[in-house]
GROMACS .gro file of N, CA and C in nm:
model
  483
    1UNK      N    1   3.166 -11.598   5.549
    1UNK     CA    2   3.255 -11.658   5.647
    1UNK      C    3   3.341 -11.762   5.578
    2UNK      N    4   3.432 -11.718   5.503
    2UNK     CA    5   3.520 -11.807   5.431
    2UNK      C    6   3.613 -11.879   5.527
    3UNK      N    7   3.634 -12.007   5.503
    3UNK     CA    8   3.724 -12.085   5.586
    3UNK      C    9   3.663 -12.129   5.720
    4UNK      N   10   3.536 -12.100   5.744
    4UNK     CA   11   3.470 -12.138   5.869
    4UNK      C   12   3.372 -12.248   5.839
    5UNK      N   13   3.400 -12.367   5.885
    5UNK     CA   14   3.316 -12.482   5.859
    5UNK      C   15   3.261 -12.536   5.990
    6UNK      N   16   3.129 -12.557   5.995
    6UNK     CA   17   3.068 -12.612   6.115
    6UNK      C   18   3.118 -12.753   6.146
    7UNK      N   19   3.161 -12.822   6.042
    7UNK     CA   20   3.207 -12.958   6.066
    7UNK      C   21   3.347 -12.961   6.126
    8UNK      N   22   3.417 -12.850   6.120
    8UNK     CA   23   3.551 -12.849   6.179
    8UNK      C   24   3.542 -12.840   6.331
    9UNK      N   25   3.640 -12.895   6.396
    9UNK     CA   26   3.643 -12.894   6.542
    9UNK      C   27   3.651 -12.752   6.595
   10UNK      N   28   3.736 -12.669   6.533
   10UNK     CA   29   3.751 -12.531   6.579
   10UNK      C   30   3.620 -12.455   6.562
   11UNK      N   31   3.551 -12.475   6.451
   11UNK     CA   32   3.422 -12.408   6.430
   11UNK      C   33   3.321 -12.449   6.536
   12UNK      N   34   3.320 -12.575   6.567
   12UNK     CA   35   3.228 -12.623   6.670
   12UNK      C   36   3.260 -12.561   6.806
   13UNK      N   37   3.390 -12.557   6.840
   13UNK     CA   38   3.431 -12.501   6.968
   13UNK      C   39   3.399 -12.352   6.977
   14UNK      N   40   3.420 -12.278   6.866
   14UNK     CA   41   3.388 -12.135   6.865
   14UNK      C   42   3.239 -12.115   6.887
   15UNK      N   43   3.156 -12.189   6.814
   15UNK     CA   44   3.011 -12.177   6.830
   15UNK      C   45   2.968 -12.218   6.970
   16UNK      N   46   3.027 -12.323   7.024
   16UNK     CA   47   2.992 -12.368   7.159
   16UNK      C   48   3.027 -12.261   7.262
   17UNK      N   49   3.144 -12.203   7.248
   17UNK     CA   50   3.186 -12.098   7.340
   17UNK      C   51   3.095 -11.977   7.333
   18UNK      N   52   3.057 -11.938   7.211
   18UNK     CA   53   2.965 -11.825   7.196
   18UNK      C   54   2.831 -11.857   7.258
   19UNK      N   55   2.785 -11.980   7.241
   19UNK     CA   56   2.657 -12.020   7.299
   19UNK      C   57   2.660 -12.017   7.450
   20UNK      N   58   2.772 -12.061   7.508
   20UNK     CA   59   2.784 -12.057   7.654
   20UNK      C   60   2.784 -11.915   7.706
   21UNK      N   61   2.854 -11.826   7.636
   21UNK     CA   62   2.855 -11.686   7.678
   21UNK      C   63   2.715 -11.627   7.673
   22UNK      N   64   2.645 -11.652   7.564
   22UNK     CA   65   2.509 -11.599   7.551
   22UNK      C   66   2.416 -11.660   7.655
   23UNK      N   67   2.427 -11.789   7.676
   23UNK     CA   68   2.341 -11.855   7.775
   23UNK      C   69   2.370 -11.802   7.914
   24UNK      N   70   2.495 -11.781   7.945
   24UNK     CA   71   2.530 -11.729   8.076
   24UNK      C   72   2.472 -11.591   8.101
   25UNK      N   73   2.464 -11.511   7.998
   25UNK     CA   74   2.409 -11.376   8.013
   25UNK      C   75   2.259 -11.377   8.032
   26UNK      N   76   2.191 -11.470   7.969
   26UNK     CA   77   2.046 -11.463   7.970
   26UNK      C   78   1.978 -11.552   8.072
   27UNK      N   79   2.047 -11.649   8.131
   27UNK     CA   80   1.977 -11.742   8.218
   27UNK      C   81   2.037 -11.757   8.357
   28UNK      N   82   2.130 -11.677   8.392
   28UNK     CA   83   2.198 -11.695   8.520
   28UNK      C   84   2.101 -11.697   8.637
   29UNK      N   85   2.004 -11.605   8.640
   29UNK     CA   86   1.913 -11.602   8.754
   29UNK      C   87   1.823 -11.725   8.757
   30UNK      N   88   1.792 -11.780   8.644
   30UNK     CA   89   1.708 -11.899   8.640
   30UNK      C   90   1.787 -12.022   8.684
   31UNK      N   91   1.912 -12.030   8.648
   31UNK     CA   92   1.991 -12.149   8.676
   31UNK      C   93   2.050 -12.150   8.817
   32UNK      N   94   2.050 -12.038   8.886
   32UNK     CA   95   2.107 -12.034   9.020
   32UNK      C   96   2.007 -11.975   9.119
   33UNK      N   97   1.901 -12.048   9.150
   33UNK     CA   98   1.802 -11.996   9.245
   33UNK      C   99   1.858 -11.993   9.386
   34UNK      N  100   1.799 -11.910   9.470
   34UNK     CA  101   1.846 -11.902   9.608
   34UNK      C  102   1.737 -11.944   9.706
   35UNK      N  103   1.622 -11.884   9.702
   35UNK     CA  104   1.516 -11.914   9.799
   35UNK      C  105   1.381 -11.898   9.731
   36UNK      N  106   1.276 -11.945   9.799
   36UNK     CA  107   1.143 -11.921   9.745
   36UNK      C  108   1.058 -12.043   9.724
   37UNK      N  109   1.103 -12.160   9.763
   37UNK     CA  110   1.021 -12.281   9.748
   37UNK      C  111   0.973 -12.328   9.884
   38UNK      N  112   0.860 -12.395   9.883
   38UNK     CA  113   0.808 -12.458  10.005
   38UNK      C  114   0.833 -12.608   9.994
   39UNK      N  115   0.893 -12.665  10.097
   39UNK     CA  116   0.919 -12.808  10.101
   39UNK      C  117   0.787 -12.880  10.137
   40UNK      N  118   0.738 -12.961  10.045
   40UNK     CA  119   0.613 -13.035  10.066
   40UNK      C  120   0.637 -13.185  10.080
   41UNK      N  121   0.763 -13.223  10.104
   41UNK     CA  122   0.797 -13.364  10.112
   41UNK      C  123   0.721 -13.435  10.224
   42UNK      N  124   0.715 -13.372  10.340
   42UNK     CA  125   0.648 -13.434  10.455
   42UNK      C  126   0.501 -13.465  10.423
   43UNK      N  127   0.435 -13.377  10.349
   43UNK     CA  128   0.295 -13.398  10.313
   43UNK      C  129   0.279 -13.501  10.200
   44UNK      N  130   0.373 -13.503  10.107
   44UNK     CA  131   0.362 -13.593   9.991
   44UNK      C  132   0.401 -13.736  10.026
   45UNK      N  133   0.494 -13.752  10.118
   45UNK     CA  134   0.549 -13.884  10.149
   45UNK      C  135   0.444 -13.990  10.184
   46UNK      N  136   0.346 -13.961  10.272
   46UNK     CA  137   0.246 -14.063  10.303
   46UNK      C  138   0.163 -14.105  10.181
   47UNK      N  139   0.134 -14.011  10.093
   47UNK     CA  140   0.056 -14.044   9.973
   47UNK      C  141   0.135 -14.134   9.880
   48UNK      N  142   0.261 -14.099   9.860
   48UNK     CA  143   0.346 -14.179   9.770
   48UNK      C  144   0.370 -14.317   9.831
   49UNK      N  145   0.394 -14.323   9.962
   49UNK     CA  146   0.418 -14.452  10.026
   49UNK      C  147   0.293 -14.540  10.028
   50UNK      N  148   0.176 -14.481  10.043
   50UNK     CA  149   0.051 -14.559  10.037
   50UNK      C  150   0.038 -14.623   9.899
   51UNK      N  151   0.068 -14.546   9.796
   51UNK     CA  152   0.065 -14.597   9.658
   51UNK      C  153   0.166 -14.711   9.642
   52UNK      N  154   0.287 -14.691   9.689
   52UNK     CA  155   0.390 -14.793   9.675
   52UNK      C  156   0.356 -14.918   9.754
   53UNK      N  157   0.302 -14.902   9.874
   53UNK     CA  158   0.264 -15.018   9.956
   53UNK      C  159   0.153 -15.098   9.889
   54UNK      N  160   0.063 -15.029   9.819
   54UNK     CA  161  -0.047 -15.100   9.750
   54UNK      C  162   0.006 -15.189   9.638
   55UNK      N  163   0.129 -15.165   9.595
   55UNK     CA  164   0.194 -15.244   9.490
   55UNK      C  165   0.305 -15.331   9.549
   56UNK      N  166   0.307 -15.346   9.681
   56UNK     CA  167   0.408 -15.426   9.752
   56UNK      C  168   0.550 -15.377   9.729
   57UNK      N  169   0.566 -15.245   9.721
   57UNK     CA  170   0.698 -15.185   9.702
   57UNK      C  171   0.746 -15.124   9.834
   58UNK      N  172   0.875 -15.115   9.850
   58UNK     CA  173   0.934 -15.055   9.970
   58UNK      C  174   0.894 -14.908   9.980
   59UNK      N  175   0.880 -14.863  10.104
   59UNK     CA  176   0.846 -14.723  10.125
   59UNK      C  177   0.968 -14.633  10.102
   60UNK      N  178   0.942 -14.508  10.074
   60UNK     CA  179   1.046 -14.408  10.055
   60UNK      C  180   1.068 -14.333  10.187
   61UNK      N  181   1.183 -14.268  10.197
   61UNK     CA  182   1.212 -14.184  10.314
   61UNK      C  183   1.241 -14.042  10.268
   62UNK      N  184   1.234 -13.949  10.362
   62UNK     CA  185   1.273 -13.811  10.335
   62UNK      C  186   1.420 -13.810  10.298
   63UNK      N  187   1.454 -13.743  10.191
   63UNK     CA  188   1.592 -13.740  10.145
   63UNK      C  189   1.634 -13.594  10.126
   64UNK      N  190   1.726 -13.547  10.208
   64UNK     CA  191   1.766 -13.407  10.205
   64UNK      C  192   1.818 -13.361  10.069
   65UNK      N  193   1.911 -13.435  10.005
   65UNK     CA  194   1.955 -13.390   9.872
   65UNK      C  195   1.839 -13.386   9.769
   66UNK      N  196   1.748 -13.483   9.774
   66UNK     CA  197   1.634 -13.482   9.682
   66UNK      C  198   1.542 -13.364   9.711
   67UNK      N  199   1.525 -13.331   9.838
   67UNK     CA  200   1.443 -13.215   9.876
   67UNK      C  201   1.504 -13.087   9.820
   68UNK      N  202   1.636 -13.075   9.832
   68UNK     CA  203   1.705 -12.956   9.782
   68UNK      C  204   1.693 -12.947   9.629
   69UNK      N  205   1.713 -13.059   9.561
   69UNK     CA  206   1.703 -13.060   9.414
   69UNK      C  207   1.561 -13.027   9.370
   70UNK      N  208   1.461 -13.078   9.440
   70UNK     CA  209   1.321 -13.048   9.406
   70UNK      C  210   1.292 -12.900   9.426
   71UNK      N  211   1.340 -12.844   9.536
   71UNK     CA  212   1.318 -12.701   9.562
   71UNK      C  213   1.383 -12.615   9.454
   72UNK      N  214   1.505 -12.650   9.417
   72UNK     CA  215   1.573 -12.573   9.313
   72UNK      C  216   1.499 -12.580   9.180
   73UNK      N  217   1.450 -12.700   9.144
   73UNK     CA  218   1.378 -12.714   9.017
   73UNK      C  219   1.247 -12.636   9.020
   74UNK      N  220   1.174 -12.641   9.130
   74UNK     CA  221   1.049 -12.567   9.141
   74UNK      C  222   1.074 -12.417   9.127
   75UNK      N  223   1.178 -12.368   9.192
   75UNK     CA  224   1.212 -12.226   9.183
   75UNK      C  225   1.252 -12.188   9.041
   76UNK      N  226   1.333 -12.272   8.979
   76UNK     CA  227   1.378 -12.244   8.841
   76UNK      C  228   1.259 -12.233   8.746
   77UNK      N  229   1.163 -12.325   8.761
   77UNK     CA  230   1.045 -12.321   8.674
   77UNK      C  231   0.962 -12.196   8.702
   78UNK      N  232   0.944 -12.162   8.830
   78UNK     CA  233   0.865 -12.044   8.866
   78UNK      C  234   0.930 -11.917   8.812
   79UNK      N  235   1.061 -11.907   8.825
   79UNK     CA  236   1.131 -11.788   8.774
   79UNK      C  237   1.119 -11.778   8.623
   80UNK      N  238   1.126 -11.890   8.555
   80UNK     CA  239   1.115 -11.893   8.409
   80UNK      C  240   0.970 -11.890   8.362
   81UNK      N  241   0.878 -11.917   8.456
   81UNK     CA  242   0.735 -11.930   8.425
   81UNK      C  243   0.713 -12.033   8.314
   82UNK      N  244   0.784 -12.146   8.328
   82UNK     CA  245   0.774 -12.257   8.233
   82UNK      C  246   0.782 -12.388   8.308
   83UNK      N  247   0.694 -12.480   8.275
   83UNK     CA  248   0.701 -12.613   8.332
   83UNK      C  249   0.785 -12.699   8.238
   84UNK      N  250   0.914 -12.705   8.268
   84UNK     CA  251   1.007 -12.779   8.185
   84UNK      C  252   1.114 -12.841   8.274
   85UNK      N  253   1.160 -12.959   8.234
   85UNK     CA  254   1.270 -13.021   8.307
   85UNK      C  255   1.401 -12.947   8.279
   86UNK      N  256   1.419 -12.903   8.157
   86UNK     CA  257   1.543 -12.837   8.116
   86UNK      C  258   1.513 -12.690   8.088
   87UNK      N  259   1.583 -12.603   8.159
   87UNK     CA  260   1.561 -12.459   8.144
   87UNK      C  261   1.697 -12.395   8.118
   88UNK      N  262   1.714 -12.339   8.001
   88UNK     CA  263   1.839 -12.271   7.970
   88UNK      C  264   1.939 -12.362   7.902
   89UNK      N  265   2.027 -12.302   7.828
   89UNK     CA  266   2.131 -12.372   7.755
   89UNK      C  267   2.226 -12.440   7.852
   90UNK      N  268   2.259 -12.562   7.826
   90UNK     CA  269   2.355 -12.633   7.909
   90UNK      C  270   2.295 -12.701   8.031
   91UNK      N  271   2.165 -12.688   8.049
   91UNK     CA  272   2.099 -12.751   8.164
   91UNK      C  273   2.085 -12.901   8.136
   92UNK      N  274   2.111 -12.982   8.236
   92UNK     CA  275   2.083 -13.124   8.221
   92UNK      C  276   2.055 -13.185   8.357
   93UNK      N  277   1.969 -13.285   8.356
   93UNK     CA  278   1.923 -13.350   8.477
   93UNK      C  279   2.038 -13.410   8.558
   94UNK      N  280   2.126 -13.482   8.492
   94UNK     CA  281   2.236 -13.549   8.560
   94UNK      C  282   2.324 -13.451   8.637
   95UNK      N  283   2.357 -13.340   8.577
   95UNK     CA  284   2.439 -13.240   8.645
   95UNK      C  285   2.369 -13.181   8.765
   96UNK      N  286   2.238 -13.156   8.753
   96UNK     CA  287   2.163 -13.102   8.866
   96UNK      C  288   2.161 -13.201   8.982
   97UNK      N  289   2.143 -13.329   8.951
   97UNK     CA  290   2.141 -13.430   9.057
   97UNK      C  291   2.279 -13.441   9.122
   98UNK      N  292   2.383 -13.441   9.042
   98UNK     CA  293   2.520 -13.450   9.095
   98UNK      C  294   2.553 -13.329   9.181
   99UNK      N  295   2.515 -13.210   9.135
   99UNK     CA  296   2.542 -13.087   9.208
   99UNK      C  297   2.475 -13.088   9.346
  100UNK      N  298   2.363 -13.159   9.359
  100UNK     CA  299   2.290 -13.165   9.486
  100UNK      C  300   2.318 -13.293   9.565
  101UNK      N  301   2.412 -13.374   9.518
  101UNK     CA  302   2.448 -13.500   9.584
  101UNK      C  303   2.331 -13.597   9.595
  102UNK      N  304   2.243 -13.597   9.495
  102UNK     CA  305   2.130 -13.689   9.492
  102UNK      C  306   2.182 -13.827   9.453
  103UNK      N  307   2.147 -13.928   9.534
  103UNK     CA  308   2.189 -14.065   9.506
  103UNK      C  309   2.120 -14.116   9.378
  104UNK      N  310   2.198 -14.181   9.294
  104UNK     CA  311   2.145 -14.236   9.170
  104UNK      C  312   2.108 -14.382   9.189
  105UNK      N  313   2.014 -14.433   9.112
  105UNK     CA  314   1.940 -14.365   9.007
  105UNK      C  315   1.844 -14.262   9.065
  106UNK      N  316   1.805 -14.167   8.981
  106UNK     CA  317   1.713 -14.062   9.024
  106UNK      C  318   1.613 -14.035   8.913
  107UNK      N  319   1.501 -13.976   8.951
  107UNK     CA  320   1.397 -13.937   8.855
  107UNK      C  321   1.334 -13.808   8.904
  108UNK      N  322   1.271 -13.737   8.812
  108UNK     CA  323   1.208 -13.610   8.845
  108UNK      C  324   1.070 -13.603   8.781
  109UNK      N  325   0.971 -13.567   8.860
  109UNK     CA  326   0.836 -13.538   8.811
  109UNK      C  327   0.812 -13.389   8.831
  110UNK      N  328   0.748 -13.325   8.734
  110UNK     CA  329   0.713 -13.184   8.748
  110UNK      C  330   0.566 -13.166   8.714
  111UNK      N  331   0.509 -13.059   8.768
  111UNK     CA  332   0.368 -13.027   8.742
  111UNK      C  333   0.350 -12.876   8.761
  112UNK      N  334   0.239 -12.825   8.714
  112UNK     CA  335   0.212 -12.682   8.729
  112UNK      C  336   0.063 -12.657   8.738
  113UNK      N  337   0.027 -12.563   8.825
  113UNK     CA  338  -0.112 -12.519   8.835
  113UNK      C  339  -0.192 -12.582   8.946
  114UNK      N  340  -0.146 -12.689   9.006
  114UNK     CA  341  -0.220 -12.754   9.114
  114UNK      C  342  -0.217 -12.666   9.239
  115UNK      N  343  -0.329 -12.664   9.312
  115UNK     CA  344  -0.338 -12.575   9.428
  115UNK      C  345  -0.300 -12.642   9.560
  116UNK      N  346  -0.265 -12.770   9.556
  116UNK     CA  347  -0.226 -12.839   9.679
  116UNK      C  348  -0.132 -12.955   9.645
  117UNK      N  349  -0.060 -13.001   9.748
  117UNK     CA  350   0.028 -13.115   9.729
  117UNK      C  351  -0.054 -13.239   9.691
  118UNK      N  352  -0.173 -13.252   9.748
  118UNK     CA  353  -0.259 -13.366   9.712
  118UNK      C  354  -0.291 -13.365   9.563
  119UNK      N  355  -0.324 -13.248   9.511
  119UNK     CA  356  -0.359 -13.236   9.369
  119UNK      C  357  -0.237 -13.265   9.281
  120UNK      N  358  -0.120 -13.219   9.323
  120UNK     CA  359   0.001 -13.244   9.244
  120UNK      C  360   0.034 -13.393   9.241
  121UNK      N  361   0.031 -13.457   9.357
  121UNK     CA  362   0.060 -13.601   9.363
  121UNK      C  363  -0.044 -13.679   9.282
  122UNK      N  364  -0.169 -13.640   9.290
  122UNK     CA  365  -0.273 -13.709   9.213
  122UNK      C  366  -0.251 -13.692   9.063
  123UNK      N  367  -0.208 -13.574   9.021
  123UNK     CA  368  -0.178 -13.551   8.879
  123UNK      C  369  -0.067 -13.644   8.834
  124UNK      N  370   0.034 -13.665   8.918
  124UNK     CA  371   0.143 -13.756   8.882
  124UNK      C  372   0.094 -13.901   8.880
  125UNK      N  373   0.007 -13.937   8.972
  125UNK     CA  374  -0.049 -14.073   8.974
  125UNK      C  375  -0.130 -14.098   8.847
  126UNK      N  376  -0.202 -13.997   8.801
  126UNK     CA  377  -0.287 -14.010   8.683
  126UNK      C  378  -0.209 -14.011   8.551
  127UNK      N  379  -0.083 -13.983   8.555
  127UNK     CA  380   0.002 -13.979   8.436
  127UNK      C  381   0.089 -14.105   8.433
  128UNK      N  382   0.074 -14.190   8.332
  128UNK     CA  383   0.150 -14.316   8.329
  128UNK      C  384   0.301 -14.300   8.347
  129UNK      N  385   0.364 -14.205   8.282
  129UNK     CA  386   0.510 -14.188   8.293
  129UNK      C  387   0.550 -14.142   8.434
  130UNK      N  388   0.472 -14.050   8.492
  130UNK     CA  389   0.503 -14.003   8.626
  130UNK      C  390   0.478 -14.113   8.730
  131UNK      N  391   0.371 -14.187   8.709
  131UNK     CA  392   0.340 -14.300   8.797
  131UNK      C  393   0.454 -14.402   8.793
  132UNK      N  394   0.503 -14.430   8.675
  132UNK     CA  395   0.615 -14.524   8.660
  132UNK      C  396   0.735 -14.478   8.743
  133UNK      N  397   0.763 -14.347   8.742
  133UNK     CA  398   0.873 -14.295   8.824
  133UNK      C  399   0.847 -14.322   8.972
  134UNK      N  400   0.725 -14.294   9.018
  134UNK     CA  401   0.694 -14.310   9.161
  134UNK      C  402   0.697 -14.456   9.204
  135UNK      N  403   0.683 -14.548   9.111
  135UNK     CA  404   0.685 -14.690   9.144
  135UNK      C  405   0.821 -14.753   9.115
  136UNK      N  406   0.920 -14.672   9.082
  136UNK     CA  407   1.052 -14.722   9.047
  136UNK      C  408   1.134 -14.764   9.168
  137UNK      N  409   1.253 -14.812   9.141
  137UNK     CA  410   1.344 -14.861   9.246
  137UNK      C  411   1.418 -14.746   9.311
  138UNK      N  412   1.346 -14.672   9.392
  138UNK     CA  413   1.403 -14.557   9.461
  138UNK      C  414   1.390 -14.575   9.611
  139UNK      N  415   1.466 -14.495   9.685
  139UNK     CA  416   1.462 -14.500   9.831
  139UNK      C  417   1.424 -14.367   9.895
  140UNK      N  418   1.454 -14.257   9.825
  140UNK     CA  419   1.434 -14.125   9.884
  140UNK      C  420   1.340 -14.039   9.804
  141UNK      N  421   1.288 -13.934   9.869
  141UNK     CA  422   1.191 -13.845   9.805
  141UNK      C  423   1.213 -13.701   9.850
  142UNK      N  424   1.191 -13.610   9.757
  142UNK     CA  425   1.186 -13.466   9.785
  142UNK      C  426   1.077 -13.406   9.699
  143UNK      N  427   0.993 -13.321   9.756
  143UNK     CA  428   0.885 -13.255   9.682
  143UNK      C  429   0.881 -13.109   9.724
  144UNK      N  430   0.870 -13.019   9.627
  144UNK     CA  431   0.865 -12.876   9.657
  144UNK      C  432   0.774 -12.804   9.560
  145UNK      N  433   0.727 -12.687   9.603
  145UNK     CA  434   0.644 -12.601   9.520
  145UNK      C  435   0.699 -12.459   9.528
  146UNK      N  436   0.695 -12.388   9.416
  146UNK     CA  437   0.731 -12.246   9.412
  146UNK      C  438   0.624 -12.175   9.331
  147UNK      N  439   0.608 -12.046   9.359
  147UNK     CA  440   0.507 -11.968   9.290
  147UNK      C  441   0.572 -11.862   9.203
  148UNK      N  442   0.518 -11.849   9.082
  148UNK     CA  443   0.565 -11.746   8.991
  148UNK      C  444   0.504 -11.612   9.034
  149UNK      N  445   0.545 -11.505   8.967
  149UNK     CA  446   0.494 -11.372   8.997
  149UNK      C  447   0.342 -11.362   8.987
  150UNK      N  448   0.283 -11.442   8.901
  150UNK     CA  449   0.137 -11.442   8.886
  150UNK      C  450   0.069 -11.542   8.979
  151UNK      N  451   0.144 -11.597   9.073
  151UNK     CA  452   0.098 -11.695   9.173
  151UNK      C  453   0.076 -11.835   9.120
  152UNK      N  454   0.106 -11.860   8.993
  152UNK     CA  455   0.094 -11.997   8.939
  152UNK      C  456   0.194 -12.086   9.012
  153UNK      N  457   0.151 -12.207   9.047
  153UNK     CA  458   0.237 -12.299   9.119
  153UNK      C  459   0.319 -12.386   9.023
  154UNK      N  460   0.440 -12.417   9.065
  154UNK     CA  461   0.530 -12.507   8.992
  154UNK      C  462   0.582 -12.609   9.091
  155UNK      N  463   0.552 -12.736   9.064
  155UNK     CA  464   0.584 -12.846   9.154
  155UNK      C  465   0.698 -12.929   9.097
  156UNK      N  466   0.783 -12.980   9.186
  156UNK     CA  467   0.890 -13.072   9.146
  156UNK      C  468   0.900 -13.183   9.249
  157UNK      N  469   0.914 -13.304   9.200
  157UNK     CA  470   0.937 -13.423   9.284
  157UNK      C  471   1.067 -13.486   9.235
  158UNK      N  472   1.156 -13.514   9.328
  158UNK     CA  473   1.280 -13.586   9.295
  158UNK      C  474   1.282 -13.715   9.375
  159UNK      N  475   1.299 -13.825   9.304
  159UNK     CA  476   1.311 -13.958   9.364
  159UNK      C  477   1.458 -13.998   9.353
  160UNK      N  478   1.513 -14.051   9.462
  160UNK     CA  479   1.656 -14.082   9.463
  160UNK      C  480   1.681 -14.228   9.499
  161UNK      N  481   1.798 -14.275   9.455
  161UNK     CA  482   1.838 -14.413   9.478
  161UNK      C  483   1.892 -14.438   9.615
   0.00000   0.00000   0.00000
């Protein structure tokens, strides 16, 4: 490849464009879910608020954009059969939150394999980083679960500003 340098702007743009084309072909169904998640926000909210109240923090409320973002993330993980915040080329948290009109600041907790919302919330409480998110300066909450083809559960919690 004579005359093609990765450090050149044109080389970077060509590679970026090729990457976007390839990513679009292989991940479209994962990045654009439609249905298949169960909204568990109503069940999770009292547990999270009890935890927050024990630390003298303001309670959270049901937040429709956060619920939608959590459902989409749970579905995306179930379809990919991977517990990951980022799935596919070009995926990023900020864009997902903006696309769903989630008020910032925002945070996301994910989990996999728990058989109930209680177990998922407890797993997040037992994890220092996830606990830190639940105790952050947020106002809204959304929690959802989706099941992969093998019935494995994928949980997502979105906390919104």
